């Protein structure tokens, strides 16, 4: 029986009563509609890289889209005049980094900065993934969805999707307030993504959009460089922070076929090289030893946005950025990683000495499974971090991953 521990990057979570992998668009819609009409709990899962799910058996239906086609409808048309726009359509089940690798190889600019983010195309638009100066929102033309409420398919434009910082109309349909699940559609949005149409630019070069990346490349922010070079640098910077997924997960039976073989092999090779430099021996089966810093959901807490009159809680030296509150009024965003560190939870922090869960040893914002941890262990760690930050600054950290039957308020 498939369990969430097998299909999530955190590697925790209980067995699944009904696991379905539809291979057609109609099959996907039918699987979702069948669960909804029977009133069964439903999780549409992608790469499981932004979900923390409880250890208890899940009595509902889990649907993972097994369609993984990428098409380029404009490919046959000659590039006319100055217009270098190229549309790329990807089915929701496509592995996100497979798509990035494909577009970079095809000489398209637009999503190279999002290299190495785990997960799928379908989920990329749910939380408007972003990193190193890029956000998926700027490259999305439209998203085809199945609306679970009206029971129809529709095309949502970028405007309909209301993209914001790690948010979209799809994600908002799951929450009544930050971190508070909505009654009707949780933990799967009202709108199930069927496919996404991206609008990219025909160009071998991209813009370096972020200081840390510019530093790694020895250039200035705003400089133009080969997209392949940018992709390579992003993967290296992410690896150095444990912010890539562990490629050994794709050797599990439950993950078979979810990512292109040639890309898994490249990722395994990169991990082997890193392990070799760190003198970490391969496993007896020849695979590189797993990197437990990557057994995470990436950043576990959202950067808090405080109303302007509450920033007195922040020490003078805490990072501050102008931002908008959910109601559109101006606020101040600070860094969750900074708060965690300054509340005394440093890299590698554990709730208990013997605990199987800890903060990453490379990043205070990632909660990690060090091997054999349960969802309860991750919950204990998350609560310990939240408590310390609350005690130190009076700020309540809200988890970024979708938490199912765990970490409930
Ligand atoms: C090591 C690591 C690094 C990360 N770095 C980043 C980063 O730099 N930037 C960033 O933004 N995120 C980052 N993340 C978070 C994560 O990769 C993204 O949120 C990703 O988009 C999740 O994709 P997924 O397919 O794994 O989604 P899942 O975890 O499977 O699902 C997340 C949510 O999306 C919903 N969903 C999934 N598929 C669909 C669909 N077809 N239609 C509708 N809803 C759907 C699920 O129901 C669930 O509510 C990181 C995670 C890890 C583990």
Short mmCIF file of C-alpha atoms and ligand atoms in Angstrom, two decimals:
data_model
loop_
_atom_site.label_atom_id
_atom_site.label_comp_id
_atom_site.label_asym_id
_atom_site.label_seq_id
_atom_site.Cartn_x
_atom_site.Cartn_y
_atom_site.Cartn_z
CA UNK A 1 0.00 0.00 0.00
CA UNK A 2 1.34 3.44 -0.96
CA UNK A 3 1.95 5.78 1.96
CA UNK A 4 2.58 9.52 2.14
CA UNK A 5 6.03 8.70 3.51
CA UNK A 6 6.86 7.29 0.03
CA UNK A 7 5.50 10.17 -2.04
CA UNK A 8 6.40 13.32 -0.08
CA UNK A 9 9.81 14.97 0.15
CA UNK A 10 9.53 15.12 3.95
CA UNK A 11 9.20 11.32 3.90
CA UNK A 12 6.50 11.14 6.58
CA UNK A 13 2.79 10.37 6.62
CA UNK A 14 0.43 7.40 6.83
CA UNK A 15 -0.87 4.78 4.41
CA UNK A 16 -3.37 5.79 1.71
CA UNK A 17 -6.67 3.92 1.28
CA UNK A 18 -7.15 4.80 -2.42
CA UNK A 19 -4.23 5.96 -4.58
CA UNK A 20 -5.13 6.72 -8.20
CA UNK A 21 -2.82 7.78 -11.03
CA UNK A 22 -4.96 8.83 -14.01
CA UNK A 23 -3.23 8.80 -17.38
CA UNK A 24 -5.80 10.89 -19.28
CA UNK A 25 -7.40 14.30 -18.82
CA UNK A 26 -10.86 12.73 -18.56
CA UNK A 27 -9.53 10.13 -16.11
CA UNK A 28 -8.15 12.89 -13.89
CA UNK A 29 -11.44 14.82 -13.87
CA UNK A 30 -13.41 11.61 -13.21
CA UNK A 31 -11.17 10.59 -10.30
CA UNK A 32 -11.63 14.02 -8.66
CA UNK A 33 -15.37 14.17 -9.36
CA UNK A 34 -15.93 10.62 -8.14
CA UNK A 35 -14.29 11.39 -4.77
CA UNK A 36 -16.17 14.70 -4.49
CA UNK A 37 -19.55 13.23 -5.32
CA UNK A 38 -19.05 10.52 -2.68
CA UNK A 39 -17.99 13.15 -0.13
CA UNK A 40 -14.61 11.46 0.39
CA UNK A 41 -11.58 13.42 1.60
CA UNK A 42 -9.48 14.22 -1.49
CA UNK A 43 -5.84 15.06 -1.95
CA UNK A 44 -4.61 15.90 -5.43
CA UNK A 45 -0.88 15.50 -4.95
CA UNK A 46 2.00 16.50 -7.18
CA UNK A 47 5.57 15.94 -6.03
CA UNK A 48 4.52 16.04 -2.37
CA UNK A 49 7.14 18.73 -1.71
CA UNK A 50 4.83 21.19 -0.01
CA UNK A 51 2.72 18.86 2.12
CA UNK A 52 2.99 17.60 5.68
CA UNK A 53 0.50 14.80 6.29
CA UNK A 54 -0.32 12.98 9.53
CA UNK A 55 0.92 9.48 10.40
CA UNK A 56 -2.57 8.00 10.75
CA UNK A 57 -4.06 6.09 7.78
CA UNK A 58 -5.73 8.42 5.26
CA UNK A 59 -9.25 7.11 4.60
CA UNK A 60 -9.84 9.19 1.46
CA UNK A 61 -8.65 9.35 -2.14
CA UNK A 62 -5.24 10.55 -3.32
CA UNK A 63 -4.95 11.45 -7.00
CA UNK A 64 -1.60 11.95 -8.73
CA UNK A 65 -1.73 13.09 -12.36
CA UNK A 66 0.36 10.68 -14.44
CA UNK A 67 0.20 12.84 -17.61
CA UNK A 68 3.58 14.34 -18.35
CA UNK A 69 3.45 15.88 -21.79
CA UNK A 70 5.08 19.16 -22.77
CA UNK A 71 4.13 20.72 -26.11
CA UNK A 72 5.30 23.82 -27.96
CA UNK A 73 2.43 24.94 -30.19
CA UNK A 74 4.44 27.82 -31.71
CA UNK A 75 7.43 25.63 -32.59
CA UNK A 76 6.53 25.19 -36.24
CA UNK A 77 5.87 28.88 -36.81
CA UNK A 78 8.84 31.00 -37.91
CA UNK A 79 9.88 33.78 -35.51
CA UNK A 80 8.41 36.84 -37.17
CA UNK A 81 9.79 40.35 -36.86
CA UNK A 82 10.63 41.37 -33.34
CA UNK A 83 8.17 38.96 -31.70
CA UNK A 84 10.18 36.30 -29.94
CA UNK A 85 7.28 35.00 -27.84
CA UNK A 86 7.00 31.22 -27.55
CA UNK A 87 4.13 29.41 -25.83
CA UNK A 88 4.79 26.16 -24.00
CA UNK A 89 1.95 23.97 -22.65
CA UNK A 90 2.59 21.45 -19.91
CA UNK A 91 0.24 18.95 -18.33
CA UNK A 92 -0.17 19.31 -14.57
CA UNK A 93 1.74 16.09 -13.80
CA UNK A 94 4.97 17.27 -15.47
CA UNK A 95 7.87 17.46 -13.03
CA UNK A 96 8.68 21.16 -12.63
CA UNK A 97 12.43 20.86 -13.14
CA UNK A 98 11.88 18.64 -16.21
CA UNK A 99 10.01 21.61 -17.68
CA UNK A 100 12.77 24.09 -16.77
CA UNK A 101 15.47 21.83 -18.25
CA UNK A 102 13.37 21.41 -21.42
CA UNK A 103 12.86 25.17 -21.92
CA UNK A 104 16.51 26.00 -21.29
CA UNK A 105 17.62 23.33 -23.77
CA UNK A 106 15.18 24.76 -26.32
CA UNK A 107 16.71 28.24 -25.95
CA UNK A 108 13.78 29.82 -24.13
CA UNK A 109 14.08 32.48 -21.45
CA UNK A 110 11.68 32.99 -18.53
CA UNK A 111 11.85 30.25 -15.90
CA UNK A 112 15.58 29.41 -15.67
CA UNK A 113 15.82 31.08 -12.23
CA UNK A 114 13.26 28.58 -10.93
CA UNK A 115 15.60 25.64 -11.64
CA UNK A 116 15.65 22.92 -9.01
CA UNK A 117 12.37 23.76 -7.27
CA UNK A 118 10.81 20.39 -6.45
CA UNK A 119 7.25 19.51 -7.45
CA UNK A 120 5.02 19.64 -10.47
CA UNK A 121 3.70 22.11 -13.02
CA UNK A 122 0.20 21.78 -11.53
CA UNK A 123 1.28 22.91 -8.07
CA UNK A 124 3.67 25.59 -9.38
CA UNK A 125 0.75 27.95 -9.95
CA UNK A 126 -0.99 27.08 -6.67
CA UNK A 127 1.59 28.83 -4.56
CA UNK A 128 3.21 30.93 -7.32
CA UNK A 129 6.65 29.39 -6.82
CA UNK A 130 9.50 31.83 -6.73
CA UNK A 131 13.25 32.00 -6.19
CA UNK A 132 16.31 34.02 -7.19
CA UNK A 133 14.40 36.98 -8.55
CA UNK A 134 11.83 35.05 -10.61
CA UNK A 135 8.24 34.00 -9.96
CA UNK A 136 6.21 31.63 -12.09
CA UNK A 137 3.44 34.27 -12.26
CA UNK A 138 5.38 36.37 -14.76
CA UNK A 139 5.55 33.48 -17.26
CA UNK A 140 2.01 32.11 -16.98
CA UNK A 141 -0.44 32.95 -19.73
CA UNK A 142 -3.33 30.74 -18.63
CA UNK A 143 -4.26 27.69 -16.60
CA UNK A 144 -6.87 25.12 -17.53
CA UNK A 145 -8.73 23.96 -14.42
CA UNK A 146 -11.47 21.63 -13.28
CA UNK A 147 -13.74 23.68 -11.00
CA UNK A 148 -14.92 21.32 -8.25
CA UNK A 149 -17.76 23.69 -7.32
CA UNK A 150 -19.38 24.30 -10.71
CA UNK A 151 -18.19 20.93 -12.03
CA UNK A 152 -16.94 22.47 -15.26
CA UNK A 153 -13.57 23.06 -16.89
CA UNK A 154 -12.43 26.60 -17.56
CA UNK A 155 -9.45 28.64 -18.66
CA UNK A 156 -8.13 31.02 -15.99
CA UNK A 157 -5.99 33.94 -17.18
CA UNK A 158 -3.07 35.32 -15.19
CA UNK A 159 -5.42 38.10 -13.99
CA UNK A 160 -8.02 35.54 -12.78
CA UNK A 161 -5.30 33.73 -10.85
CA UNK A 162 -4.58 36.81 -8.64
CA UNK A 163 -0.97 35.88 -8.08
CA UNK A 164 0.77 37.31 -5.01
CA UNK A 165 3.77 36.40 -2.85
CA UNK A 166 3.52 32.55 -2.60
CA UNK A 167 -0.21 32.84 -3.27
CA UNK A 168 -2.90 32.65 -5.95
CA UNK A 169 -6.67 32.38 -6.23
CA UNK A 170 -6.14 28.59 -6.29
CA UNK A 171 -4.38 28.63 -2.93
CA UNK A 172 -6.81 31.18 -1.45
CA UNK A 173 -9.68 28.78 -2.23
CA UNK A 174 -8.20 26.44 0.41
CA UNK A 175 -7.87 28.94 3.28
CA UNK A 176 -10.21 31.29 5.14
CA UNK A 177 -7.22 33.10 6.70
CA UNK A 178 -3.43 32.46 6.55
CA UNK A 179 -2.90 28.93 7.88
CA UNK A 180 -6.63 28.38 8.56
CA UNK A 181 -8.18 25.78 6.24
CA UNK A 182 -11.45 26.64 4.49
CA UNK A 183 -14.41 24.37 5.26
CA UNK A 184 -15.17 23.27 1.71
CA UNK A 185 -11.93 22.94 -0.25
CA UNK A 186 -8.96 21.74 1.77
CA UNK A 187 -6.36 20.28 1.36
CA UNK A 188 -6.99 20.41 -2.40
CA UNK A 189 -7.99 23.70 -4.04
CA UNK A 190 -11.42 24.30 -5.52
CA UNK A 191 -9.69 24.48 -8.91
CA UNK A 192 -7.72 21.40 -9.96
CA UNK A 193 -5.04 22.35 -12.47
CA UNK A 194 -5.19 20.29 -15.67
CA UNK A 195 -2.50 22.11 -17.66
CA UNK A 196 -0.60 25.38 -17.76
CA UNK A 197 0.32 27.53 -20.77
CA UNK A 198 3.54 29.47 -20.29
CA UNK A 199 4.62 32.45 -22.32
CA UNK A 200 8.41 32.50 -22.75
CA UNK A 201 10.91 34.37 -24.90
CA UNK A 202 13.07 32.88 -27.61
CA UNK A 203 16.52 33.77 -26.23
CA UNK A 204 19.65 31.91 -25.15
CA UNK A 205 20.21 34.61 -22.53
CA UNK A 206 18.42 35.47 -19.30
CA UNK A 207 18.73 38.17 -16.66
CA UNK A 208 20.49 37.52 -13.37
CA UNK A 209 17.82 38.73 -10.97
CA UNK A 210 19.18 38.20 -7.47
CA UNK A 211 22.22 39.28 -5.46
CA UNK A 212 23.26 35.87 -4.17
CA UNK A 213 23.09 34.43 -7.66
CA UNK A 214 25.00 37.36 -9.16
CA UNK A 215 27.70 36.83 -6.53
CA UNK A 216 27.98 33.12 -7.39
CA UNK A 217 28.33 34.05 -11.06
CA UNK A 218 30.72 36.95 -10.45
CA UNK A 219 28.43 39.45 -12.24
CA UNK A 220 26.03 42.27 -11.32
CA UNK A 221 22.28 41.97 -10.73
CA UNK A 222 20.59 42.79 -14.06
CA UNK A 223 23.45 41.39 -16.20
CA UNK A 224 22.52 39.10 -19.09
CA UNK A 225 24.01 35.60 -19.31
CA UNK A 226 23.32 32.24 -20.97
CA UNK A 227 20.21 30.69 -19.44
CA UNK A 228 22.12 27.38 -19.18
CA UNK A 229 24.80 29.10 -17.08
CA UNK A 230 22.15 30.70 -14.86
CA UNK A 231 20.44 27.32 -14.42
CA UNK A 232 23.70 25.66 -13.48
CA UNK A 233 24.53 28.39 -10.93
CA UNK A 234 21.05 28.22 -9.38
CA UNK A 235 21.39 24.44 -8.95
CA UNK A 236 24.79 24.90 -7.28
CA UNK A 237 23.58 27.65 -4.92
CA UNK A 238 20.50 25.60 -4.02
CA UNK A 239 22.60 22.46 -3.41
CA UNK A 240 24.88 24.41 -1.06
CA UNK A 241 21.82 25.31 1.05
CA UNK A 242 20.18 21.86 0.95
CA UNK A 243 17.35 23.42 -1.09
CA UNK A 244 17.23 20.76 -3.80
CA UNK A 245 15.20 17.61 -3.37
CA UNK A 246 16.99 14.34 -2.66
CA UNK A 247 17.19 12.59 -6.07
CA UNK A 248 17.40 9.18 -4.41
CA UNK A 249 13.63 9.47 -3.78
CA UNK A 250 13.06 8.71 -7.46
CA UNK A 251 14.46 5.22 -6.97
CA UNK A 252 11.41 4.35 -4.81
CA UNK A 253 8.76 2.27 -6.60
CA UNK A 254 6.09 4.79 -5.60
CA UNK A 255 7.93 7.55 -7.50
CA UNK A 256 8.60 5.54 -10.68
CA UNK A 257 7.93 7.48 -13.89
CA UNK A 258 7.31 10.83 -12.19
CA UNK A 259 10.49 12.48 -13.52
CA UNK A 260 12.45 12.06 -16.73
CA UNK A 261 15.09 9.35 -16.41
CA UNK A 262 17.93 11.43 -17.91
CA UNK A 263 17.27 14.25 -15.43
CA UNK A 264 17.21 11.87 -12.44
CA UNK A 265 20.59 10.50 -13.55
CA UNK A 266 22.05 14.03 -13.81
CA UNK A 267 20.74 14.87 -10.31
CA UNK A 268 22.17 11.64 -8.84
CA UNK A 269 25.52 12.44 -10.46
CA UNK A 270 25.53 15.93 -8.91
CA UNK A 271 24.75 14.49 -5.45
CA UNK A 272 27.49 11.85 -5.84
CA UNK A 273 29.99 14.59 -6.69
CA UNK A 274 28.98 16.62 -3.62
CA UNK A 275 29.18 13.55 -1.38
CA UNK A 276 32.61 12.71 -2.76
CA UNK A 277 33.89 16.20 -1.91
CA UNK A 278 32.48 15.79 1.62
CA UNK A 279 33.98 12.28 1.92
CA UNK A 280 30.58 10.64 2.25
CA UNK A 281 30.69 7.05 0.97
CA UNK A 282 28.01 5.75 -1.44
CA UNK A 283 25.37 3.32 -0.17
CA UNK A 284 26.06 -0.42 -0.58
CA UNK A 285 23.68 -0.40 -3.62
CA UNK A 286 25.90 2.18 -5.36
CA UNK A 287 23.46 5.09 -4.95
CA UNK A 288 24.75 8.28 -3.35
CA UNK A 289 24.00 8.52 0.39
CA UNK A 290 20.80 10.50 0.94
CA UNK A 291 21.15 14.16 1.96
CA UNK A 292 18.81 14.46 4.95
CA UNK A 293 18.91 18.27 4.80
CA UNK A 294 16.80 17.84 1.67
CA UNK A 295 14.14 15.69 3.38
CA UNK A 296 12.04 18.77 3.95
CA UNK A 297 9.30 20.95 2.49
CA UNK A 298 11.79 23.70 1.69
CA UNK A 299 10.97 26.84 3.69
CA UNK A 300 8.61 25.67 6.42
CA UNK A 301 7.34 29.03 7.69
CA UNK A 302 6.12 32.03 5.74
CA UNK A 303 7.87 35.35 6.15
CA UNK A 304 5.47 37.26 8.45
CA UNK A 305 3.90 40.48 7.18
CA UNK A 306 3.09 42.76 10.10
CA UNK A 307 0.76 45.77 10.21
CA UNK A 308 2.90 48.93 10.34
CA UNK A 309 1.80 49.64 13.97
CA UNK A 310 3.07 46.24 15.17
CA UNK A 311 6.66 46.52 13.96
CA UNK A 312 7.72 47.76 17.41
CA UNK A 313 7.92 44.05 18.30
CA UNK A 314 10.85 43.71 15.95
CA UNK A 315 14.38 44.42 17.14
CA UNK A 316 16.17 47.28 15.34
CA UNK A 317 18.36 44.95 13.30
CA UNK A 318 15.58 42.63 12.06
CA UNK A 319 15.14 42.65 8.27
CA UNK A 320 12.23 44.80 7.03
CA UNK A 321 10.73 45.04 3.55
CA UNK A 322 7.69 46.96 2.37
CA UNK A 323 4.81 44.55 1.70
CA UNK A 324 1.04 44.34 1.47
CA UNK A 325 -1.19 42.72 4.09
CA UNK A 326 -3.87 40.29 2.83
CA UNK A 327 -6.45 43.13 2.97
CA UNK A 328 -4.26 45.25 0.65
CA UNK A 329 -3.10 47.72 3.32
CA UNK A 330 0.64 48.47 3.61
CA UNK A 331 2.66 46.36 6.02
CA UNK A 332 6.20 45.29 6.80
CA UNK A 333 7.58 41.89 5.86
CA UNK A 334 10.31 40.40 7.98
CA UNK A 335 12.39 37.23 7.69
CA UNK A 336 11.13 34.04 9.34
CA UNK A 337 14.68 32.59 9.14
CA UNK A 338 16.05 35.61 11.04
CA UNK A 339 13.36 35.37 13.74
CA UNK A 340 13.97 31.63 14.20
CA UNK A 341 17.72 32.06 14.48
CA UNK A 342 17.43 35.04 16.85
CA UNK A 343 14.93 33.15 19.00
CA UNK A 344 17.71 30.63 19.70
CA UNK A 345 16.77 27.93 17.18
CA UNK A 346 19.96 27.68 15.20
CA UNK A 347 20.86 25.39 12.29
CA UNK A 348 20.45 21.74 13.38
CA UNK A 349 18.10 22.67 16.30
CA UNK A 350 16.13 19.74 17.75
CA UNK A 351 13.16 19.78 20.13
CA UNK A 352 14.78 16.88 22.02
CA UNK A 353 18.34 15.58 21.96
CA UNK A 354 17.36 12.20 20.51
CA UNK A 355 14.77 13.54 18.06
CA UNK A 356 14.71 12.25 14.47
CA UNK A 357 13.66 15.70 13.20
CA UNK A 358 15.76 18.85 13.25
CA UNK A 359 16.22 22.17 11.51
CA UNK A 360 18.45 21.72 8.49
CA UNK A 361 22.13 22.07 9.30
CA UNK A 362 22.36 24.43 6.30
CA UNK A 363 19.23 26.57 6.70
CA UNK A 364 17.12 27.55 9.74
CA UNK A 365 13.92 27.75 7.71
CA UNK A 366 13.83 24.07 6.69
CA UNK A 367 12.44 21.44 9.06
CA UNK A 368 13.97 18.09 8.15
CA UNK A 369 13.48 14.37 8.66
CA UNK A 370 16.89 12.98 9.63
CA UNK A 371 15.78 9.42 8.76
CA UNK A 372 12.93 7.58 10.46
CA UNK A 373 11.08 10.70 11.68
CA UNK A 374 7.28 10.71 11.83
CA UNK A 375 4.84 13.52 11.12
CA UNK A 376 4.44 13.78 14.92
CA UNK A 377 8.21 14.42 15.23
CA UNK A 378 8.01 17.20 12.60
CA UNK A 379 5.00 18.66 14.40
CA UNK A 380 6.86 18.65 17.72
CA UNK A 381 9.78 20.49 16.12
CA UNK A 382 7.51 23.01 14.37
CA UNK A 383 5.67 23.78 17.62
CA UNK A 384 8.95 24.20 19.53
CA UNK A 385 10.16 26.71 16.92
CA UNK A 386 6.82 28.57 16.89
CA UNK A 387 6.80 28.77 20.70
CA UNK A 388 10.32 30.19 20.91
CA UNK A 389 9.64 32.79 18.22
CA UNK A 390 6.39 33.72 19.97
CA UNK A 391 8.12 34.03 23.34
CA UNK A 392 10.95 36.15 21.87
CA UNK A 393 9.00 38.46 19.54
CA UNK A 394 5.26 37.88 20.07
CA UNK A 395 4.99 36.82 16.43
CA UNK A 396 3.12 33.66 15.37
CA UNK A 397 4.82 31.87 12.51
CA UNK A 398 2.45 30.30 9.98
CA UNK A 399 3.51 27.10 8.16
CA UNK A 400 3.88 27.39 4.39
CA UNK A 401 3.23 23.71 3.51
CA UNK A 402 -0.28 22.31 3.30
CA UNK A 403 -0.67 20.51 6.66
CA UNK A 404 -3.23 17.69 6.72
CA UNK A 405 -4.50 16.44 10.11
CA UNK A 406 -1.31 17.71 11.72
CA UNK A 407 -0.23 21.06 13.21
CA UNK A 408 -3.88 22.03 13.51
CA UNK A 409 -4.43 25.18 15.53
C1 LIG B 1 13.98 21.25 -0.91
C2 LIG B 1 12.82 22.13 -1.28
C3 LIG B 1 13.03 23.39 -1.80
C4 LIG B 1 11.95 24.22 -2.13
N1 LIG B 1 12.20 25.47 -2.65
C5 LIG B 1 11.18 26.27 -3.03
C6 LIG B 1 11.43 27.55 -3.60
O1 LIG B 1 12.57 27.96 -3.80
N2 LIG B 1 10.37 28.32 -3.96
C7 LIG B 1 9.09 27.89 -3.80
O2 LIG B 1 8.17 28.64 -4.15
N3 LIG B 1 8.81 26.68 -3.25
C8 LIG B 1 9.82 25.86 -2.87
N4 LIG B 1 9.56 24.63 -2.30
C9 LIG B 1 8.17 24.22 -2.07
C10 LIG B 1 7.59 23.32 -3.20
O3 LIG B 1 8.59 22.80 -4.01
C11 LIG B 1 6.60 24.08 -4.08
O4 LIG B 1 5.54 24.57 -3.30
C12 LIG B 1 6.00 23.19 -5.18
O5 LIG B 1 5.30 23.97 -6.11
C13 LIG B 1 5.10 22.09 -4.65
O6 LIG B 1 4.81 21.25 -5.74
P1 LIG B 1 4.27 19.78 -5.52
O7 LIG B 1 3.90 19.26 -6.85
O8 LIG B 1 5.27 19.00 -4.77
O9 LIG B 1 2.97 20.07 -4.65
P2 LIG B 1 2.34 19.14 -3.50
O10 LIG B 1 3.17 19.25 -2.27
O11 LIG B 1 2.10 17.79 -4.03
O12 LIG B 1 0.96 19.89 -3.26
C14 LIG B 1 0.92 21.19 -2.70
C15 LIG B 1 -0.52 21.75 -2.86
O13 LIG B 1 -0.81 21.89 -4.24
C16 LIG B 1 -1.98 21.17 -4.56
N5 LIG B 1 -1.86 20.62 -5.90
C17 LIG B 1 -0.95 19.74 -6.39
N6 LIG B 1 -1.20 19.48 -7.68
C18 LIG B 1 -2.30 20.20 -8.02
C19 LIG B 1 -3.08 20.35 -9.19
N7 LIG B 1 -2.80 19.69 -10.31
N8 LIG B 1 -4.15 21.17 -9.16
C20 LIG B 1 -4.49 21.83 -8.04
N9 LIG B 1 -3.81 21.72 -6.89
C21 LIG B 1 -2.73 20.91 -6.88
C22 LIG B 1 -2.09 20.09 -3.52
O14 LIG B 1 -3.44 19.64 -3.39
C23 LIG B 1 -1.60 20.83 -2.29
O15 LIG B 1 -2.64 21.62 -1.78
C24 LIG B 1 10.64 23.78 -1.95
C25 LIG B 1 10.40 22.48 -1.43
C26 LIG B 1 11.49 21.66 -1.11
C27 LIG B 1 11.24 20.28 -0.59
#
